[in-house]
Tab-separated table of C-alpha atoms in Angstrom:
chain	number	residue	atom	x	y	z
A	1	UNK	CA	110.511	90.466	149.004
A	2	UNK	CA	111.777	93.479	145.876
A	3	UNK	CA	113.030	91.057	143.456
A	4	UNK	CA	117.125	92.127	142.442
A	5	UNK	CA	117.435	93.626	138.643
A	6	UNK	CA	118.834	90.461	136.601
A	7	UNK	CA	115.757	88.846	137.604
A	8	UNK	CA	112.563	91.317	136.817
A	9	UNK	CA	109.903	90.688	134.020
A	10	UNK	CA	111.520	93.189	131.539
A	11	UNK	CA	109.059	96.338	131.109
A	12	UNK	CA	107.021	94.435	128.328
A	13	UNK	CA	103.859	96.761	127.935
A	14	UNK	CA	106.092	99.832	127.041
A	15	UNK	CA	109.191	98.484	124.567
A	16	UNK	CA	112.441	100.144	123.185
A	17	UNK	CA	110.215	103.283	121.057
A	18	UNK	CA	111.791	102.117	117.836
A	19	UNK	CA	112.432	105.016	115.150
A	20	UNK	CA	111.023	104.287	112.332
A	21	UNK	CA	111.003	107.683	111.085
A	22	UNK	CA	113.981	107.312	108.410
A	23	UNK	CA	112.448	105.105	106.976
A	24	UNK	CA	111.022	105.190	103.322
A	25	UNK	CA	107.863	103.277	103.298
A	26	UNK	CA	106.442	101.905	99.762
A	27	UNK	CA	102.782	101.337	99.636
A	28	UNK	CA	101.990	98.878	96.764
A	29	UNK	CA	98.744	99.511	95.366
A	30	UNK	CA	99.636	102.459	96.051
A	31	UNK	CA	96.870	103.999	94.125
A	32	UNK	CA	94.291	102.324	96.223
A	33	UNK	CA	91.956	103.608	98.570
A	34	UNK	CA	93.432	102.145	100.780
A	35	UNK	CA	96.748	103.260	99.318
A	36	UNK	CA	96.481	106.701	98.923
A	37	UNK	CA	94.574	107.268	102.565
A	38	UNK	CA	97.922	105.928	103.804
A	39	UNK	CA	99.605	107.137	102.332
A	40	UNK	CA	98.505	110.909	102.799
A	41	UNK	CA	98.679	110.451	106.618
A	42	UNK	CA	102.281	108.388	107.299
A	43	UNK	CA	103.330	111.829	104.336
A	44	UNK	CA	101.164	113.991	106.684
A	45	UNK	CA	103.185	112.991	110.326
A	46	UNK	CA	107.232	113.282	108.179
A	47	UNK	CA	107.551	109.974	106.613
A	48	UNK	CA	108.910	108.907	102.947
A	49	UNK	CA	106.798	107.948	100.894
A	50	UNK	CA	106.519	105.907	97.401
A	51	UNK	CA	102.952	105.063	95.848
A	52	UNK	CA	103.092	102.185	93.755
A	53	UNK	CA	101.364	100.857	91.336
A	54	UNK	CA	101.126	98.577	88.442
A	55	UNK	CA	100.664	101.961	85.752
A	56	UNK	CA	103.843	103.853	86.657
A	57	UNK	CA	101.665	107.182	84.609
A	58	UNK	CA	99.343	107.006	86.505
A	59	UNK	CA	101.101	106.661	90.218
A	60	UNK	CA	102.752	110.083	89.221
A	61	UNK	CA	99.221	111.936	89.114
A	62	UNK	CA	98.434	110.301	92.263
A	63	UNK	CA	101.525	111.192	93.321
A	64	UNK	CA	101.540	114.510	93.511
A	65	UNK	CA	98.055	115.104	94.780
A	66	UNK	CA	98.406	113.015	97.631
A	67	UNK	CA	101.802	115.346	98.498
A	68	UNK	CA	99.285	118.183	98.002
A	69	UNK	CA	97.114	117.259	100.707
A	70	UNK	CA	99.600	115.614	102.736
A	71	UNK	CA	101.156	119.183	102.812
A	72	UNK	CA	97.837	121.051	104.039
A	73	UNK	CA	97.399	119.443	107.072
A	74	UNK	CA	101.419	118.620	107.889
A	75	UNK	CA	102.520	120.408	110.970
A	76	UNK	CA	104.949	123.256	110.281
A	77	UNK	CA	109.378	121.951	109.944
A	78	UNK	CA	107.556	118.600	108.595
A	79	UNK	CA	109.514	117.513	104.766
A	80	UNK	CA	106.800	116.398	102.672
A	81	UNK	CA	107.356	113.857	100.707
A	82	UNK	CA	105.725	111.455	98.191
A	83	UNK	CA	107.531	110.320	94.833
A	84	UNK	CA	105.184	107.521	92.720
A	85	UNK	CA	107.004	104.783	90.591
A	86	UNK	CA	105.834	101.135	89.253
A	87	UNK	CA	105.265	98.122	92.426
A	88	UNK	CA	108.339	96.828	91.622
A	89	UNK	CA	110.125	100.407	90.779
A	90	UNK	CA	108.300	100.747	95.056
A	91	UNK	CA	108.924	97.672	96.327
A	92	UNK	CA	113.099	98.258	95.175
A	93	UNK	CA	113.520	101.544	96.140
A	94	UNK	CA	111.752	101.466	99.806
A	95	UNK	CA	112.621	100.629	103.272
A	96	UNK	CA	109.442	98.669	104.322
A	97	UNK	CA	106.591	97.585	101.950
A	98	UNK	CA	102.790	98.103	102.645
A	99	UNK	CA	101.266	95.512	100.448
A	100	UNK	CA	97.135	97.429	99.828
A	101	UNK	CA	96.997	95.824	96.495
A	102	UNK	CA	92.996	93.774	95.963
A	103	UNK	CA	92.508	90.763	96.992
A	104	UNK	CA	92.593	89.917	93.170
A	105	UNK	CA	96.059	91.014	92.243
A	106	UNK	CA	97.334	90.124	95.710
A	107	UNK	CA	99.354	86.355	95.107
A	108	UNK	CA	100.017	87.738	91.236
A	109	UNK	CA	101.533	91.576	92.960
A	110	UNK	CA	103.614	89.535	95.327
A	111	UNK	CA	105.186	86.463	93.368
A	112	UNK	CA	106.891	88.733	90.761
A	113	UNK	CA	108.287	91.171	93.357
A	114	UNK	CA	109.627	88.592	95.662
A	115	UNK	CA	113.826	88.844	94.889
A	116	UNK	CA	113.643	93.381	95.916
A	117	UNK	CA	111.588	92.716	98.980
A	118	UNK	CA	113.669	89.670	100.346
A	119	UNK	CA	115.588	91.452	103.497
A	120	UNK	CA	112.348	93.470	103.952
A	121	UNK	CA	109.075	94.127	106.497
A	122	UNK	CA	106.649	93.053	104.358
A	123	UNK	CA	103.504	94.848	106.042
A	124	UNK	CA	100.342	93.412	104.832
A	125	UNK	CA	96.627	95.013	105.787
A	126	UNK	CA	94.929	93.073	102.317
A	127	UNK	CA	90.922	91.987	103.555
A	128	UNK	CA	89.691	89.172	101.440
A	129	UNK	CA	86.524	89.701	100.807
A	130	UNK	CA	83.372	90.336	98.743
A	131	UNK	CA	79.866	91.445	98.145
A	132	UNK	CA	76.526	89.543	96.759
A	133	UNK	CA	72.570	90.838	98.266
A	134	UNK	CA	73.307	90.007	102.023
A	135	UNK	CA	76.266	92.328	102.397
A	136	UNK	CA	80.595	91.832	102.992
A	137	UNK	CA	81.830	88.393	103.451
A	138	UNK	CA	85.234	86.866	103.837
A	139	UNK	CA	86.660	84.583	101.271
A	140	UNK	CA	88.527	81.832	102.058
A	141	UNK	CA	92.229	81.829	101.097
A	142	UNK	CA	93.954	78.399	100.269
A	143	UNK	CA	96.895	79.016	102.880
A	144	UNK	CA	94.909	80.583	105.519
A	145	UNK	CA	95.150	84.402	104.772
A	146	UNK	CA	96.404	87.179	102.908
A	147	UNK	CA	98.939	87.557	105.476
A	148	UNK	CA	99.751	83.400	105.583
A	149	UNK	CA	99.293	83.929	100.791
A	150	UNK	CA	102.603	87.048	101.328
A	151	UNK	CA	104.647	85.057	103.831
A	152	UNK	CA	104.951	81.552	101.298
A	153	UNK	CA	105.846	84.279	98.712
A	154	UNK	CA	108.301	86.718	100.300
A	155	UNK	CA	110.588	84.239	101.731
A	156	UNK	CA	112.849	86.241	102.321
A	157	UNK	CA	110.754	89.220	103.753
A	158	UNK	CA	109.385	89.187	107.309
A	159	UNK	CA	105.731	89.814	106.210
A	160	UNK	CA	104.266	91.357	109.438
A	161	UNK	CA	99.717	92.217	109.002
A	162	UNK	CA	98.436	94.949	110.242
A	163	UNK	CA	96.161	99.007	109.131
A	164	UNK	CA	93.177	96.651	107.965
A	165	UNK	CA	90.815	98.144	110.218
A	166	UNK	CA	91.363	101.463	108.936
A	167	UNK	CA	88.241	103.219	106.760
A	168	UNK	CA	89.601	104.483	103.688
A	169	UNK	CA	87.277	107.254	103.552
A	170	UNK	CA	88.347	108.562	106.936
A	171	UNK	CA	92.276	108.175	106.445
A	172	UNK	CA	91.693	110.271	103.375
A	173	UNK	CA	89.123	112.820	105.114
A	174	UNK	CA	92.634	114.082	106.548
A	175	UNK	CA	89.201	117.208	108.836
A	176	UNK	CA	88.591	114.022	110.443
A	177	UNK	CA	91.253	112.689	113.399
A	178	UNK	CA	91.894	109.137	113.207
A	179	UNK	CA	90.958	107.322	116.560
A	180	UNK	CA	91.667	103.237	117.177
A	181	UNK	CA	94.948	100.343	117.759
A	182	UNK	CA	96.166	98.727	114.645
A	183	UNK	CA	96.080	94.764	114.644
A	184	UNK	CA	99.896	93.901	114.429
A	185	UNK	CA	100.449	90.574	113.603
A	186	UNK	CA	103.814	88.505	113.113
A	187	UNK	CA	106.317	86.028	113.745
A	188	UNK	CA	109.233	88.678	113.756
A	189	UNK	CA	109.780	90.601	116.882
A	190	UNK	CA	111.822	93.315	115.290
A	191	UNK	CA	109.762	93.733	112.499
A	192	UNK	CA	106.217	93.988	114.212
A	193	UNK	CA	108.246	96.737	116.857
A	194	UNK	CA	109.064	98.413	113.602
A	195	UNK	CA	105.269	98.245	112.754
A	196	UNK	CA	103.567	99.062	115.284
A	197	UNK	CA	105.992	101.777	115.615
A	198	UNK	CA	104.635	102.951	112.748
A	199	UNK	CA	101.311	102.813	113.065
A	200	UNK	CA	101.704	105.067	116.241
A	201	UNK	CA	102.944	107.909	114.095
A	202	UNK	CA	99.235	108.198	112.521
A	203	UNK	CA	98.177	110.876	115.126
A	204	UNK	CA	95.181	109.497	117.535
A	205	UNK	CA	95.820	105.517	116.449
A	206	UNK	CA	98.179	102.457	118.883
A	207	UNK	CA	100.602	99.714	117.024
A	208	UNK	CA	99.022	96.104	118.843
A	209	UNK	CA	100.330	93.259	118.966
A	210	UNK	CA	98.057	91.207	118.337
A	211	UNK	CA	99.571	88.101	118.500
A	212	UNK	CA	101.477	84.872	115.404
A	213	UNK	CA	101.106	84.976	111.866
A	214	UNK	CA	98.548	82.571	111.928
A	215	UNK	CA	96.108	84.368	113.286
A	216	UNK	CA	96.067	86.070	111.401
A	217	UNK	CA	93.349	85.496	109.136
A	218	UNK	CA	90.199	86.073	111.593
A	219	UNK	CA	91.575	90.834	112.115
A	220	UNK	CA	91.939	90.521	108.732
A	221	UNK	CA	88.369	88.503	108.025
A	222	UNK	CA	87.158	91.338	110.777
A	223	UNK	CA	86.708	94.035	108.415
A	224	UNK	CA	83.951	92.395	107.306
A	225	UNK	CA	82.439	92.139	110.056
A	226	UNK	CA	83.659	96.272	110.784
A	227	UNK	CA	81.510	96.728	106.867
A	228	UNK	CA	77.930	95.067	108.445
A	229	UNK	CA	79.076	98.573	111.539
A	230	UNK	CA	78.811	100.865	109.092
A	231	UNK	CA	76.063	99.389	107.163
A	232	UNK	CA	73.521	99.424	110.837
A	233	UNK	CA	75.371	102.361	112.281
A	234	UNK	CA	75.808	104.740	109.171
A	235	UNK	CA	79.414	104.999	110.825
A	236	UNK	CA	83.053	104.317	109.698
A	237	UNK	CA	84.177	101.792	112.021
A	238	UNK	CA	87.194	100.697	113.894
A	239	UNK	CA	88.672	98.369	116.526
A	240	UNK	CA	90.476	99.348	120.092
A	241	UNK	CA	91.748	97.264	122.696
A	242	UNK	CA	90.493	97.915	125.897
A	243	UNK	CA	92.879	97.691	128.832
A	244	UNK	CA	95.983	98.566	126.791
B	1	UNK	CA	64.611	120.089	100.979
B	2	UNK	CA	64.076	118.943	103.847
B	3	UNK	CA	62.277	115.249	103.114
B	4	UNK	CA	58.723	114.564	103.936
B	5	UNK	CA	57.964	112.293	107.506
B	6	UNK	CA	57.638	108.964	105.200
B	7	UNK	CA	60.558	109.557	102.891
B	8	UNK	CA	62.484	109.606	105.699
B	9	UNK	CA	65.840	106.696	106.790
B	10	UNK	CA	64.294	105.313	110.329
B	11	UNK	CA	67.186	105.983	113.186
B	12	UNK	CA	68.966	103.102	113.009
B	13	UNK	CA	71.621	104.279	114.788
B	14	UNK	CA	69.465	103.779	117.763
B	15	UNK	CA	66.702	101.104	117.391
B	16	UNK	CA	63.372	100.895	119.954
B	17	UNK	CA	65.062	99.414	122.815
B	18	UNK	CA	64.453	96.290	123.583
B	19	UNK	CA	63.188	94.692	127.248
B	20	UNK	CA	64.137	91.274	127.943
B	21	UNK	CA	65.319	92.310	131.604
B	22	UNK	CA	61.766	89.531	132.533
B	23	UNK	CA	63.485	87.221	130.139
B	24	UNK	CA	64.687	83.565	131.649
B	25	UNK	CA	68.367	83.537	131.062
B	26	UNK	CA	69.937	80.150	130.764
B	27	UNK	CA	73.703	78.801	130.692
B	28	UNK	CA	74.391	76.215	129.067
B	29	UNK	CA	78.105	74.908	130.879
B	30	UNK	CA	77.177	77.247	133.604
B	31	UNK	CA	79.884	76.070	136.713
B	32	UNK	CA	82.473	77.297	133.501
B	33	UNK	CA	84.574	80.039	133.925
B	34	UNK	CA	82.943	82.219	131.184
B	35	UNK	CA	79.056	80.695	132.222
B	36	UNK	CA	80.303	81.467	135.557
B	37	UNK	CA	81.156	85.051	134.905
B	38	UNK	CA	78.041	85.264	132.371
B	39	UNK	CA	75.943	84.696	134.665
B	40	UNK	CA	76.956	86.283	137.987
B	41	UNK	CA	77.004	89.957	136.341
B	42	UNK	CA	73.417	89.588	134.539
B	43	UNK	CA	73.047	88.616	137.848
B	44	UNK	CA	73.577	91.559	139.506
B	45	UNK	CA	72.200	93.829	136.209
B	46	UNK	CA	68.543	91.993	137.969
B	47	UNK	CA	68.433	88.809	134.843
B	48	UNK	CA	67.098	85.725	136.213
B	49	UNK	CA	69.606	83.350	135.639
B	50	UNK	CA	69.742	79.208	135.425
B	51	UNK	CA	73.436	77.714	135.008
B	52	UNK	CA	73.854	74.287	133.325
B	53	UNK	CA	76.218	72.073	134.041
B	54	UNK	CA	76.596	68.031	132.280
B	55	UNK	CA	76.681	67.427	136.068
B	56	UNK	CA	73.521	69.109	138.303
B	57	UNK	CA	74.483	68.394	141.692
B	58	UNK	CA	77.340	70.762	140.732
B	59	UNK	CA	75.184	73.055	138.957
B	60	UNK	CA	73.609	73.911	143.180
B	61	UNK	CA	76.777	75.235	145.407
B	62	UNK	CA	77.745	77.149	141.307
B	63	UNK	CA	74.261	78.596	141.934
B	64	UNK	CA	74.544	79.454	145.158
B	65	UNK	CA	78.598	80.980	145.047
B	66	UNK	CA	76.957	83.263	142.236
B	67	UNK	CA	73.537	84.041	143.661
B	68	UNK	CA	75.727	85.703	147.007
B	69	UNK	CA	78.590	87.441	145.269
B	70	UNK	CA	75.945	88.412	142.897
B	71	UNK	CA	73.963	90.622	146.176
B	72	UNK	CA	77.262	91.925	147.010
B	73	UNK	CA	76.705	94.392	144.145
B	74	UNK	CA	73.113	94.412	142.519
B	75	UNK	CA	71.710	97.283	143.209
B	76	UNK	CA	69.297	97.835	145.459
B	77	UNK	CA	66.029	96.664	145.094
B	78	UNK	CA	67.118	94.118	142.489
B	79	UNK	CA	66.226	90.898	143.165
B	80	UNK	CA	69.390	88.445	142.688
B	81	UNK	CA	68.005	84.751	141.068
B	82	UNK	CA	70.341	81.955	139.962
B	83	UNK	CA	69.409	78.508	140.303
B	84	UNK	CA	71.490	75.257	139.348
B	85	UNK	CA	69.506	71.997	136.540
B	86	UNK	CA	70.857	70.191	134.403
B	87	UNK	CA	72.119	70.963	131.181
B	88	UNK	CA	68.967	70.079	129.080
B	89	UNK	CA	66.475	70.875	132.068
B	90	UNK	CA	68.413	75.018	131.798
B	91	UNK	CA	67.007	74.394	128.034
B	92	UNK	CA	63.846	73.001	128.703
B	93	UNK	CA	63.181	75.612	131.412
B	94	UNK	CA	65.038	79.366	130.030
B	95	UNK	CA	63.984	82.047	127.829
B	96	UNK	CA	67.051	82.164	126.223
B	97	UNK	CA	70.555	79.959	126.636
B	98	UNK	CA	73.326	80.850	126.022
B	99	UNK	CA	76.298	78.619	125.024
B	100	UNK	CA	79.643	78.124	127.044
B	101	UNK	CA	80.674	74.645	127.420
B	102	UNK	CA	83.937	73.902	126.417
B	103	UNK	CA	84.773	74.214	122.316
B	104	UNK	CA	85.823	70.318	122.714
B	105	UNK	CA	81.183	69.410	124.091
B	106	UNK	CA	80.320	71.914	121.877
B	107	UNK	CA	78.549	69.495	119.012
B	108	UNK	CA	77.786	67.094	121.692
B	109	UNK	CA	76.225	69.384	124.514
B	110	UNK	CA	73.842	70.632	121.284
B	111	UNK	CA	72.980	67.985	119.607
B	112	UNK	CA	71.146	66.225	122.672
B	113	UNK	CA	68.855	69.542	122.814
B	114	UNK	CA	67.517	70.588	119.666
B	115	UNK	CA	63.484	69.846	121.146
B	116	UNK	CA	63.618	71.811	124.075
B	117	UNK	CA	65.550	75.163	122.622
B	118	UNK	CA	63.467	75.690	119.342
B	119	UNK	CA	62.016	78.174	119.109
B	120	UNK	CA	64.309	79.807	121.339
B	121	UNK	CA	67.386	82.885	121.041
B	122	UNK	CA	71.058	80.683	121.862
B	123	UNK	CA	74.229	82.949	122.397
B	124	UNK	CA	76.970	81.166	121.582
B	125	UNK	CA	79.679	82.788	123.074
B	126	UNK	CA	82.295	78.971	122.455
B	127	UNK	CA	85.419	80.076	121.407
B	128	UNK	CA	87.289	76.898	119.146
B	129	UNK	CA	90.657	77.792	120.407
B	130	UNK	CA	94.139	75.800	121.951
B	131	UNK	CA	97.245	76.077	122.494
B	132	UNK	CA	100.582	75.160	122.474
B	133	UNK	CA	104.226	76.433	123.140
B	134	UNK	CA	103.786	79.461	120.286
B	135	UNK	CA	100.569	80.613	122.454
B	136	UNK	CA	96.311	79.804	121.359
B	137	UNK	CA	95.627	79.828	118.161
B	138	UNK	CA	92.296	78.870	116.083
B	139	UNK	CA	91.341	75.749	115.659
B	140	UNK	CA	88.970	75.129	111.974
B	141	UNK	CA	85.522	74.305	112.630
B	142	UNK	CA	83.914	72.243	109.894
B	143	UNK	CA	81.137	73.679	109.554
B	144	UNK	CA	82.870	77.926	109.357
B	145	UNK	CA	82.193	78.509	112.919
B	146	UNK	CA	81.009	76.964	116.471
B	147	UNK	CA	77.773	79.996	115.752
B	148	UNK	CA	77.090	77.793	112.260
B	149	UNK	CA	77.631	74.538	113.830
B	150	UNK	CA	75.206	75.449	116.168
B	151	UNK	CA	73.022	76.870	114.270
B	152	UNK	CA	73.215	73.669	112.278
B	153	UNK	CA	72.802	71.344	114.908
B	154	UNK	CA	69.649	73.583	115.999
B	155	UNK	CA	67.285	74.272	112.532
B	156	UNK	CA	64.274	75.335	115.437
B	157	UNK	CA	66.389	78.000	116.758
B	158	UNK	CA	67.168	81.723	116.302
B	159	UNK	CA	71.645	80.787	116.799
B	160	UNK	CA	73.228	84.051	117.241
B	161	UNK	CA	76.515	84.689	118.287
B	162	UNK	CA	78.038	86.953	121.155
B	163	UNK	CA	80.818	87.675	124.285
B	164	UNK	CA	83.352	85.919	123.352
B	165	UNK	CA	85.333	88.907	124.070
B	166	UNK	CA	84.577	89.272	127.467
B	167	UNK	CA	87.349	88.274	130.354
B	168	UNK	CA	86.209	85.344	132.324
B	169	UNK	CA	88.949	86.634	135.140
B	170	UNK	CA	86.536	90.590	134.543
B	171	UNK	CA	83.976	89.344	134.259
B	172	UNK	CA	84.236	87.596	138.442
B	173	UNK	CA	86.047	90.150	139.544
B	174	UNK	CA	82.986	92.269	140.659
B	175	UNK	CA	85.466	94.981	142.124
B	176	UNK	CA	86.536	95.892	138.778
B	177	UNK	CA	83.927	97.866	135.802
B	178	UNK	CA	83.836	95.968	132.590
B	179	UNK	CA	84.325	98.500	129.879
B	180	UNK	CA	83.975	97.253	126.372
B	181	UNK	CA	81.566	96.768	123.086
B	182	UNK	CA	80.494	92.906	122.625
B	183	UNK	CA	79.760	92.222	119.592
B	184	UNK	CA	76.409	90.697	117.534
B	185	UNK	CA	76.309	88.576	114.942
B	186	UNK	CA	73.296	86.723	113.467
B	187	UNK	CA	70.714	86.710	111.606
B	188	UNK	CA	67.084	86.758	112.868
B	189	UNK	CA	66.651	90.847	113.555
B	190	UNK	CA	64.910	90.612	116.574
B	191	UNK	CA	67.177	87.857	118.302
B	192	UNK	CA	69.927	89.709	117.730
B	193	UNK	CA	67.720	92.899	118.846
B	194	UNK	CA	66.876	91.328	122.444
B	195	UNK	CA	70.887	89.927	122.722
B	196	UNK	CA	72.249	93.232	122.413
B	197	UNK	CA	69.526	94.129	124.628
B	198	UNK	CA	70.577	91.238	126.919
B	199	UNK	CA	75.209	92.852	127.096
B	200	UNK	CA	73.906	96.412	127.619
B	201	UNK	CA	72.187	94.891	130.709
B	202	UNK	CA	75.869	94.794	132.082
B	203	UNK	CA	77.393	98.330	132.988
B	204	UNK	CA	80.759	99.581	131.209
B	205	UNK	CA	79.052	97.558	127.991
B	206	UNK	CA	77.596	97.786	124.549
B	207	UNK	CA	75.183	95.740	122.011
B	208	UNK	CA	76.741	96.380	118.961
B	209	UNK	CA	75.638	94.724	115.506
B	210	UNK	CA	78.505	92.946	114.276
B	211	UNK	CA	77.062	90.992	110.916
B	212	UNK	CA	74.473	88.300	109.956
B	213	UNK	CA	76.210	84.023	111.990
B	214	UNK	CA	78.162	83.813	107.615
B	215	UNK	CA	80.806	86.181	110.000
B	216	UNK	CA	81.453	85.317	112.608
B	217	UNK	CA	83.806	82.886	112.635
B	218	UNK	CA	85.987	85.787	112.779
B	219	UNK	CA	84.370	87.083	115.860
B	220	UNK	CA	84.622	84.233	117.137
B	221	UNK	CA	88.781	83.383	116.287
B	222	UNK	CA	89.959	87.157	116.417
B	223	UNK	CA	89.392	85.573	120.623
B	224	UNK	CA	92.845	84.072	120.285
B	225	UNK	CA	94.570	87.284	119.567
B	226	UNK	CA	92.886	88.978	122.496
B	227	UNK	CA	94.757	86.253	124.306
B	228	UNK	CA	98.162	87.104	122.112
B	229	UNK	CA	97.215	90.648	123.106
B	230	UNK	CA	96.645	89.168	127.274
B	231	UNK	CA	100.635	87.710	127.322
B	232	UNK	CA	101.824	90.673	126.101
B	233	UNK	CA	101.005	93.440	127.765
B	234	UNK	CA	99.872	91.825	130.993
B	235	UNK	CA	96.608	93.154	130.334
B	236	UNK	CA	92.349	91.335	130.256
B	237	UNK	CA	92.059	92.636	126.232
B	238	UNK	CA	89.047	93.423	125.420
B	239	UNK	CA	86.914	95.553	122.054
B	240	UNK	CA	85.734	98.319	121.468
B	241	UNK	CA	84.046	99.619	118.163
B	242	UNK	CA	85.101	103.480	117.543
B	243	UNK	CA	83.147	105.529	115.494
B	244	UNK	CA	79.443	104.148	117.149
């Protein structure tokens, strides 16, 4: 029997496309390698980008450089827009904010920004990682994960974990196409849909919903394994999900 | 300047191939879905397999069934060999042992097998996972991970974590080709090399070294995210590492 339309399962594998092209994307820690890398790729795709830094002066020079590099690869007709500012200015002005600060400054940075980030999607890509003689290892986070720490500090924001596995080296190497999936974790469906759509704006990448925020810790820490893979195989490893 | 041979870096991305085809592979918990699935695929590839169970009687019937199914897909000339036994018999007789028991029985099973497993490679694929109304979630393990728990209980064995991300459904569906990578973590290079080679015996799969045993926890827990992906996209997700 053919099911009637009203009893059919909605096509979950192909959700309504979300248009995020008009969002201004702020990046806290936008002058670090991950922040610059995400910034240049998103700007080249036509996203308006604000690069935040503790030191606003430093951000202006980085923004100029990132804009210039994005312009070299942006498709014809794409308007490249990258501006700098303090982390706090960026949190205030952006529609959606990516957190790309070093783990050591994560809690302190977000603790001061709860008010400007209220009502916004906050995408945390910070990895709790350190190195010793044996290589990289995952640091414990009291809240269970960096993303859960962000959620605890930003009760008015929709916190999503994503963009952990993109090599900063490859992001900044504009001669190199990207390849792989962005695992997106979060509890707010509208927010995870938007972040999946944002990930898909990077050519070669997909945004894949990968569970609730309580499952962010292993996604963050998997970056440690990718670093070990990089060292062993002399590559810049990423992740692709099969069968999706 | 062309480096002289003595100063050249060894080709780490293409290690000496290890021949594991002669090893008898034991599977503790070999009558469960993951154990049966690994057993049938390894047997079809020509590996001699011992399926262990708490209930030896039950293992005999499973071994017969697994052997029959493996024979239907084994290439011409491949001798399919699958036998059953108690977990303790299997630990005693196998050259390399895969642990595929439920997490709830993990510590108790291994605690009784330290003697027969001494000197052997023990490959742990157990995932510390539970379910509630919101879906799958990772259970904390006092030792930090299931693999570290195994290492603590088996001081005389070389413990390796691997085979966490292979869908039991796809393993048992012999009409379906496998696709993806097996992430292999461990501290003993000979052991991880052997397990990578074992993974590569599964057509369509590669074994990728993915770090030390202290980085096993996130590999285990990532299975929770794959379960969430399966639910959202109606798939049987696995992992592929890009750029390797």
